[in-house]
Each structure stands twice: as C-alpha cells, then as structure tokens.
Amino acid sequence: EKGGFASFMDKEIHDQPQAVGDTLLGRTDVDGRLMLDDLRIEESVLRSIDKIIVIACGTAAYAGHVAKYAIEHWCRIPVEVELAHEFRYRDPIVTEKTLVVAITQSGETMDTLMAVRHAREQGAKVISIVNTNGSTIPRESDAVLYTHAGPEIAVASTKAFLSQITAAYLLGLYLAQLRGNKFPDEINTLMDELRDMPRKIQTVIERGEYVRATARSMKDASSVLFLGRHVGFPVAMEGALKLKELAYIHAEGFAAGELKHGPIALIDEGQPVFVVVPSPRGRDSLHSKVVSNIQEIRARGARTLVIAEDGDDAVRPYADEIFWVPPVPTLMQPLLATVPLQIFAMALAEAKGLDVDQPRNLAKSVTVE
Ligand code: F6R
C-alpha cells in the first residue's frame, strides 16, 4: 500500500500534485465562476462578515498563516490566525460578523474542536477546511470545504498541508468574487495559476534527489534554522517543524526581517540556514530584502541552503546550495517551496535510521486537550 515507496511519507509527498489537483476539481461552473457547493452559509452572511479568524494547530496553523496573506490581499478583510488552544482560553473577540475558519486534516483534533464550539457559542459562523470525511469537526461546523488529499497515513503532514493551502486560496478567491473585490478575469487568471500548480509541484518532486543528497550530508547537524518573509515565513516554520518531528534536530523558523532583532546572534561558522526566497518578479522589494538577509548571514559564516525561483541569479553568489522551484506568483509559492523542506526532513531522518512514518512521542491525531 506504500505503492513501492520506502515510507508512507515518501508516497504522500509524491501524491501532492494529485492532492492539490483534486482539491481544485469541480469548483467552477460553466461560466468559470467559483462555486463552493459545500458552503451552506448564506451569501448575505458571507458578504457582511468583518473579520476572519483562522484556528488550527501545528502544520494546519501554518496553512492558516498562508491563508491570511492571501485572503487579506484578495478580499481586504482582516484575518487573524490563532492556535486553537490559545484562542479557546483567552476570551477572544468574536461576533456574528466573525467568520471562523478551522483547518484540520483529521477533523478530530480536540483543541480545534473546542475552539470551534467556543466560536459558535459566541455567534460566529464556522467554516472548516477538513480532509477526513465523516469526522467530528465538519459535523460541528456551519459549513465545510473538503480537501481531497486522500488518507494521510504518515504522522507528519505533507499532502494535507498543500491541500489546506489550496482550499484556503479557493475560499479567498470565492470571497473576493462574492464581495466584488476582484474582477472575474482576475479570478480566472489566479485560478489558471492554481490549476497549473500540480505540474509545477511534480517538477519540484522530480528535483528531489539533490535535496536528498544534501540531507544525507547533514545528518550530524545539531541545529538548523529556516528563514522566510511574507508567505515564506510560514513555509520556514513548517520546514522547521518537519525537521524537529522527523529528525529530532533542533530547528527554528524565523521571519527573515527579525534576524537583526535577535536571531542573527545564533549564526556562526557552519550554521545551516534555509532561506525561502520570494519571486524576483514581485512588485515590491521583498526579493531584494531576502537576498540581503542571505548575504548578511553568509558573511557571518552560515551555510546557506536557498530555495529560489528558476533563473534567479541574484541568489547565486550567496548560496551554498540552491533548490530551484518553477516561477509562480509569490502568494502561491508555498505550494512549491514547502516540498524541498519536506524531502529534506524525510531524507535526513532516513539517514539517521529513524522511522519517518511514526516519529517518537507523536500521534496522527491529537484527540485530547
Ligand atoms: C505536523 C502535524 C501536526 C498536525 C496538527 C493538527 O506534521 O501533522 O502538527 O498538523 O496536530 O492536526 P489536524 O490537521 O489533524 O488538526
């Protein structure tokens, strides 16, 4: 059932093009308008919401951070992201005009379920983004947007994460359509970009051997740092989480802009640092800022492992290793930039002889608070 792969995780990484493609399937009508059939919340209610709060745990919460960047940019609705266990216990401000989006692979995470209940008690509408049919959280939500990643067996989340991000983009574009924030042709263009993602994810997977070789050469690392800006920040956090979970190596993700506010003190000779570089074709100075960050840490001895867009020559002088990803709009880059980090963590764990499907101390779904 591992389909010839060494582990479920390896198989599930390879399932990602299909998981993303299936999550996009059947979401538009003949005129190309987005329709999210599963959402049984009245359009008038969705038009009147004044705030979105995304609640989730772990990897699903990082999908929530990507959702924030996309939904705020496309819909101009304020989006907060909060860990479900923190949300539940701090008296959050929730009204009938708040839309709560709960993201969960299993649909059973107790922390997330308790937060969903709490939000509904305060009068909020809850949409859950869920992978597992028939699980508890969708039953207790006002509406559900299913990801179609298929069963995820490995404890560490991979294809569910990419599907959650995809579903969040769909939700964002749907709200933009409904609330008139975007013209139909802009939405179509973005949908076309999304429909092209499975092919590009496949390309990144096919480049995996170089990532694996790098990982094997680093099996004695005792700490690895991950930096990103904008949507690259949650990708960095996810890369760090994968490495902790699978390879039991101390890892931390930072917003690259925070470096000089403290973390740069951690950099010394040979410290491995992954850096997620946004598209150089973006409108603002995001790309050059990240390139300067790479330059700064390299000057202090870091070993720089850079994820960059094909043809981005600006990173070459400062990168010890480069993992190339195909060009996409920066907001969608997490669907590509995450993949080398997943492969890296898996390959490093394998090199250490660890069980990548069943890391120590972890359960696939956390059904206690
Ligand atoms: C990390 C991982 C966990 C889960 C978290 C939420 O690889 O799998 O961090 O993402 O426990 O689980 P779900 O999505 O089932 O609510």
XYZ file of C-alpha atoms and ligand atoms in Angstrom:
385
model
C 0.000 0.000 0.000
C 3.051 2.244 0.097
C 2.971 1.964 -3.690
C 6.632 0.985 -3.933
C 7.859 3.883 -1.788
C 10.094 3.393 1.236
C 7.565 5.065 3.539
C 4.058 6.454 3.576
C 5.578 9.876 3.915
C 7.546 9.427 0.702
C 4.404 8.225 -1.052
C 2.365 11.110 0.307
C 4.958 13.651 -0.833
C 4.611 12.131 -4.306
C 0.799 12.265 -4.003
C 0.903 16.044 -3.672
C 0.306 17.042 -7.297
C -2.816 14.917 -7.293
C -3.914 16.089 -3.836
C -3.771 19.716 -4.959
C -5.397 18.929 -8.320
C -8.240 17.007 -6.673
C -8.841 19.793 -4.175
C -9.354 22.180 -7.099
C -11.640 19.855 -9.012
C -15.263 20.806 -9.644
C -15.069 24.245 -8.070
C -16.177 26.334 -11.078
C -19.403 26.459 -13.097
C -19.636 26.559 -16.902
C -19.024 30.311 -16.883
C -15.886 29.894 -14.832
C -17.419 31.325 -11.673
C -16.172 29.790 -8.469
C -18.803 27.884 -6.577
C -18.129 26.269 -3.288
C -21.111 23.953 -3.112
C -20.322 22.557 0.261
C -20.620 26.040 1.795
C -24.146 26.281 3.006
C -23.687 29.677 4.585
C -25.928 32.328 3.051
C -24.163 34.665 0.686
C -25.591 37.663 2.521
C -23.883 36.456 5.687
C -20.553 35.991 3.910
C -20.897 39.474 2.439
C -21.393 41.013 5.855
C -18.510 39.462 7.772
C -15.979 41.994 9.027
C -13.255 39.695 10.300
C -11.918 36.192 9.755
C -10.165 34.183 12.437
C -8.336 31.064 11.338
C -7.896 28.474 14.070
C -5.783 25.339 13.807
C -2.799 23.556 15.335
C 0.640 22.620 14.090
C 1.091 22.325 10.371
C -2.556 23.230 9.744
C -1.924 26.528 11.541
C 0.910 27.297 9.118
C -1.567 26.744 6.283
C -3.672 29.308 8.150
C -0.841 31.834 8.042
C -0.598 31.438 4.279
C -4.382 31.885 4.142
C -4.063 35.186 5.974
C -1.689 36.675 3.419
C -3.846 35.527 0.505
C -7.279 36.392 1.889
C -6.292 39.822 3.179
C -4.640 40.645 -0.127
C -7.505 39.444 -2.289
C -10.520 40.314 -0.126
C -9.414 43.194 2.096
C -10.951 41.504 5.139
C -8.817 41.443 8.299
C -7.642 37.903 9.024
C -6.213 36.713 12.327
C -4.574 33.338 12.737
C -4.505 31.708 16.088
C -3.522 28.392 17.560
C -6.786 26.745 18.565
C -5.682 26.113 22.163
C -4.679 29.742 22.642
C -7.873 31.035 21.047
C -10.078 28.954 23.260
C -8.592 30.143 26.522
C -8.173 33.865 26.082
C -11.654 35.337 25.711
C -11.296 36.227 22.007
C -13.454 38.910 20.409
C -15.934 37.032 18.264
C -19.291 38.311 16.983
C -21.970 37.289 14.483
C -19.894 39.127 11.899
C -16.834 36.987 12.531
C -16.115 34.106 10.198
C -14.041 31.434 11.868
C -12.120 29.103 9.573
C -10.968 25.905 11.270
C -8.282 23.980 9.403
C -7.713 20.326 10.250
C -6.569 17.226 8.423
C -8.091 14.711 10.806
C -11.202 16.654 11.740
C -10.708 15.253 15.229
C -8.109 17.498 16.859
C -9.575 18.202 20.285
C -8.003 21.648 20.655
C -9.501 22.707 17.338
C -12.886 21.170 18.129
C -13.094 23.017 21.444
C -12.229 26.274 19.677
C -14.938 25.637 17.060
C -17.518 25.090 19.791
C -16.393 28.206 21.605
C -16.638 30.321 18.434
C -20.143 29.106 17.645
C -21.290 29.771 21.183
C -20.249 33.386 20.612
C -22.381 33.541 17.464
C -19.640 33.193 14.848
C -20.120 31.175 11.679
C -17.575 28.406 11.298
C -16.259 27.020 8.028
C -13.971 24.059 8.449
C -11.331 23.007 5.940
C -11.089 19.275 6.555
C -9.534 16.250 4.906
C -11.289 13.376 6.656
C -14.870 12.701 5.623
C -17.262 11.889 8.400
C -15.059 13.329 11.136
C -16.305 15.405 14.051
C -15.265 18.971 13.235
C -17.200 19.230 9.944
C -20.302 17.930 11.731
C -19.990 20.716 14.260
C -19.311 23.466 11.708
C -21.762 25.619 9.769
C -20.052 24.687 6.527
C -17.199 22.559 5.298
C -14.729 22.829 2.493
C -13.161 19.421 1.974
C -9.598 19.000 0.890
C -9.266 15.957 -1.323
C -5.808 14.783 -0.350
C -6.946 11.210 0.324
C -5.980 9.390 3.524
C -2.772 10.681 5.093
C -1.091 7.858 6.998
C 2.350 9.217 7.911
C 2.209 11.153 11.165
C 3.941 14.178 9.659
C 1.561 16.114 7.479
C 2.579 16.725 3.854
C -0.136 16.419 1.220
C -2.812 17.563 3.657
C -0.830 20.787 4.166
C -0.624 21.580 0.461
C -4.327 20.789 0.087
C -5.213 23.025 3.027
C -3.363 25.908 1.432
C -5.130 25.200 -1.864
C -8.528 25.185 -0.157
C -7.672 28.457 1.572
C -6.876 30.050 -1.811
C -10.233 28.824 -3.111
C -12.014 30.304 -0.135
C -10.172 33.600 -0.575
C -10.990 33.816 -4.283
C -14.592 32.833 -3.622
C -14.979 35.589 -1.035
C -13.323 38.056 -3.393
C -15.802 37.074 -6.119
C -18.776 37.275 -3.777
C -17.814 40.585 -2.266
C -16.778 42.108 -5.575
C -13.153 42.720 -4.594
C -11.836 41.259 -7.808
C -12.933 41.262 -11.435
C -13.905 37.856 -12.844
C -10.946 37.867 -15.221
C -8.511 38.418 -12.349
C -10.035 35.479 -10.529
C -9.811 33.379 -13.689
C -6.141 34.232 -14.075
C -5.428 33.198 -10.496
C -7.458 30.005 -10.933
C -5.421 29.210 -14.040
C -2.247 29.658 -11.985
C -3.660 27.275 -9.387
C -4.650 24.686 -11.981
C -1.069 24.736 -13.197
C 0.336 24.046 -9.728
C 0.161 20.222 -9.782
C 2.501 20.160 -12.789
C 4.941 22.509 -11.064
C 4.807 20.573 -7.781
C 5.661 17.480 -9.806
C 8.706 19.284 -11.195
C 9.919 20.104 -7.681
C 9.447 16.483 -6.595
C 11.438 15.308 -9.609
C 14.301 17.516 -8.453
C 14.237 15.785 -5.059
C 17.406 13.738 -5.413
C 19.611 16.768 -4.953
C 17.732 17.656 -1.758
C 18.127 14.111 -0.503
C 21.860 14.121 -1.161
C 22.206 17.398 0.717
C 20.209 15.983 3.636
C 22.387 12.875 3.792
C 25.472 15.058 4.036
C 23.959 16.857 7.047
C 22.947 14.011 9.282
C 25.192 15.222 12.083
C 23.684 18.703 12.181
C 22.540 19.693 15.663
C 20.553 22.778 14.710
C 19.059 24.105 11.502
C 17.431 27.495 11.029
C 14.781 28.466 8.483
C 14.091 31.991 7.267
C 11.362 33.458 5.128
C 9.378 36.618 4.617
C 5.742 37.113 3.692
C 4.300 33.675 2.811
C 7.836 32.317 3.016
C 7.643 32.830 6.782
C 5.035 30.113 7.442
C 6.926 27.912 4.980
C 10.049 28.393 7.112
C 8.066 27.485 10.235
C 6.754 24.370 8.533
C 10.244 23.365 7.386
C 11.470 23.678 10.970
C 8.550 21.671 12.349
C 9.121 18.853 9.840
C 12.774 18.644 10.842
C 12.016 18.582 14.586
C 9.342 15.951 14.206
C 11.147 13.625 11.870
C 14.851 14.020 12.525
C 14.744 15.185 16.177
C 17.018 18.069 15.334
C 16.620 21.445 16.928
C 15.128 23.696 14.311
C 13.564 27.124 14.307
C 11.776 29.180 11.715
C 12.065 32.962 11.718
C 10.675 35.860 9.787
C 13.805 36.972 7.957
C 13.194 40.567 8.997
C 13.547 39.527 12.640
C 17.162 38.440 12.153
C 18.746 41.657 13.321
C 16.333 41.830 16.256
C 17.955 38.823 17.856
C 18.294 35.536 15.983
C 21.326 36.641 13.974
C 23.297 36.085 17.185
C 22.800 32.360 16.579
C 24.726 32.442 13.337
C 28.290 31.226 13.491
C 30.654 29.233 11.333
C 28.850 26.420 9.524
C 25.369 27.029 10.950
C 22.955 25.645 8.324
C 20.211 28.103 7.379
C 17.467 27.515 4.861
C 16.158 30.660 3.211
C 12.934 30.802 1.233
C 13.342 33.448 -1.464
C 10.228 35.041 -2.995
C 9.832 35.543 -6.706
C 12.140 38.246 -8.127
C 9.224 39.241 -10.360
C 7.179 40.527 -7.423
C 6.176 44.174 -7.344
C 7.893 45.321 -4.162
C 11.317 44.987 -2.631
C 10.576 41.692 -0.907
C 13.009 39.745 -3.037
C 15.960 42.092 -2.591
C 15.352 42.228 1.157
C 15.620 38.461 1.396
C 18.724 38.404 -0.776
C 20.316 40.911 1.634
C 19.384 38.641 4.533
C 21.200 35.757 2.849
C 24.199 37.987 2.306
C 24.205 39.025 5.986
C 24.140 35.515 7.380
C 26.621 34.213 4.831
C 29.062 36.944 5.890
C 28.805 35.567 9.431
C 29.656 32.029 8.395
C 26.234 30.455 7.794
C 25.906 27.590 5.360
C 23.083 28.883 3.195
C 20.532 26.500 1.698
C 18.413 28.580 -0.590
C 15.046 27.883 -2.156
C 14.693 30.191 -5.139
C 12.817 30.635 -8.357
C 14.316 29.197 -11.563
C 16.662 31.735 -13.100
C 17.003 33.906 -10.003
C 20.695 34.680 -10.494
C 20.767 37.221 -7.678
C 20.955 34.460 -5.064
C 23.832 32.569 -6.643
C 26.740 34.470 -5.076
C 25.440 33.869 -1.540
C 24.035 30.349 -1.746
C 25.937 27.208 -0.782
C 23.119 25.076 -2.158
C 20.164 26.143 -4.269
C 16.906 24.254 -4.576
C 15.106 25.658 -7.596
C 11.354 25.944 -7.918
C 9.348 26.975 -11.003
C 8.084 30.569 -11.237
C 4.705 31.313 -9.642
C 3.149 34.403 -8.062
C 4.685 34.826 -4.604
C 1.354 34.194 -2.847
C 1.283 30.696 -4.338
C 4.929 29.855 -3.793
C 4.278 27.916 -0.551
C 2.839 25.077 -2.646
C 6.290 24.678 -4.194
C 8.774 25.952 -1.610
C 7.488 23.581 1.081
C 8.282 20.478 -0.937
C 12.112 20.552 -0.732
C 11.802 21.116 3.025
C 9.592 18.040 3.394
C 12.019 15.947 1.350
C 14.957 17.316 3.331
C 13.466 16.385 6.711
C 12.435 12.948 5.495
C 15.811 12.168 3.928
C 17.710 13.380 6.964
C 15.568 11.218 9.244
C 16.144 8.241 6.954
C 19.878 8.891 7.009
C 19.733 8.761 10.806
C 17.900 5.442 10.596
C 14.674 6.837 12.084
C 11.107 5.755 11.427
C 9.783 8.584 9.271
C 6.176 7.453 9.379
C 5.987 7.084 13.150
C 8.182 9.651 14.886
C 8.599 9.175 18.609
C 6.050 10.647 21.029
C 3.640 11.744 18.282
C 0.149 10.602 17.312
C -1.503 11.222 13.954
C -4.466 12.867 15.520
C -4.418 14.534 18.898
C -7.803 13.813 20.419
C -7.036 15.084 23.917
C -6.650 18.697 25.005
C 2.762 18.073 11.760
C 1.444 17.581 12.101
C 0.675 18.250 13.203
C -0.770 18.465 12.777
C -1.593 19.027 13.946
C -3.042 19.296 13.538
O 3.351 17.342 10.744
O 0.959 16.664 11.496
O 1.275 19.451 13.562
O -0.801 19.343 11.685
O -1.587 18.112 15.006
O -3.686 18.126 13.107
P -5.017 18.203 12.295
O -4.742 18.855 10.987
O -5.479 16.780 12.122
O -5.997 19.018 13.090
